[in-house]
Amino acid sequence: MRRTLGLDGGWAAGVGTWQDAVRELRRAIEQLGVMAVINGVVENNTHRPLSVEEFRGFALTDPYAPLIFVNGADAKSAQMFTLAHELAHIWLGKEWLSGFEALFPGGTDVEDWCNRAAAELLAPEREVRARWQGVRRQARPFETLARSFKVSPIVAARRALDLNLVDRRTFFDFYEEYVNRERRSGTKSTGGNFYNNQNTRVGELFATQVLRAAMEGRIGFKQAYDLTGLRGGTFQRYARRLGVDLP
């Protein structure tokens, strides 16, 4: 998967933020012809947020138009794992709705396989073992490891457990402490640029195909509006940002 995506070893450590890493992974996935959509609300309605408790993502393994959807209401570091996990479903050819159940084993064989594939894609065993020696005695080793691979600290801790770098008690003590800390602090979205967000909410690959279909008369503009969730001048400005000049 890494070879096909063109992701070299240590690629995540070379990007500045989790958001940059998510953007880079999504771009690599879409270059394969897989639509990758990240949205935390229904269409563009910020008053209708999607629940992370209900699902984190899903994959549609259509041979013509494969699709990955990631719940954008989740933390950016968690979105990284979801993207990789759903890509594993595409690779395997198995559709699924993913929640991950705190990354504990005991799910279906397909879910367990996709979890292992996603973990190895984002945090290769060889690299984790090499980096662990430098962080294991730090006050927060899992957070440091997480920043290197742009995954959540929970994923980093679980990876360390699976590779026998820590024992189960260390993992579960950290898990409980980290979850309680997140619940106390909470997270809020900063919003960001509206038009840049459309590339993740709609999917740049999907939006480009819709725009081309409208330009060629294969679909009407009303249908293009409905498919992208954009209207009028907003639709035209977004089209220009994608390099499509509408009449």
XYZ file of N, CA and C in Angstrom, residues 39-46 48 50 198 201-202 225-229 231:
57
model
N -15.882 14.853 6.044
C -16.906 15.843 6.382
C -17.456 15.535 7.768
N -17.618 16.576 8.572
C -18.134 16.394 9.918
C -19.562 16.855 10.097
N -20.201 17.315 8.992
C -21.582 17.783 9.051
C -22.351 17.216 7.862
N -23.662 17.308 7.911
C -24.500 16.905 6.785
C -24.418 17.983 5.718
N -23.899 17.623 4.532
C -23.635 18.574 3.458
C -22.769 19.707 4.014
N -23.221 20.966 3.962
C -22.470 22.083 4.527
C -23.188 22.709 5.716
N -24.105 21.950 6.294
C -24.931 22.477 7.378
C -24.240 22.253 8.723
N -23.627 23.305 9.263
C -22.890 23.180 10.521
C -23.797 22.920 11.716
N -25.912 20.504 11.705
C -26.220 19.070 11.680
C -24.909 18.278 11.701
N -22.111 15.370 12.411
C -22.089 13.905 12.428
C -21.505 13.444 13.760
N -13.984 22.556 1.042
C -14.797 21.808 0.082
C -14.008 20.656 -0.537
N -14.633 18.102 2.101
C -16.042 17.790 2.340
C -16.711 17.134 1.133
N -16.356 17.585 -0.042
C -16.940 17.029 -1.265
C -16.005 15.993 -1.879
N -25.306 21.260 -8.615
C -25.479 21.962 -7.345
C -25.824 20.975 -6.237
N -26.760 20.075 -6.527
C -27.204 19.112 -5.521
C -26.071 18.163 -5.122
N -25.271 17.751 -6.094
C -24.202 16.793 -5.812
C -23.078 17.407 -4.980
N -22.805 18.689 -5.177
C -21.719 19.342 -4.445
C -22.203 20.088 -3.208
N -23.506 20.341 -3.126
C -24.031 21.107 -2.003
C -23.737 22.587 -2.105
N -24.200 26.373 -4.495
C -25.164 27.036 -5.360
C -24.554 28.308 -5.975
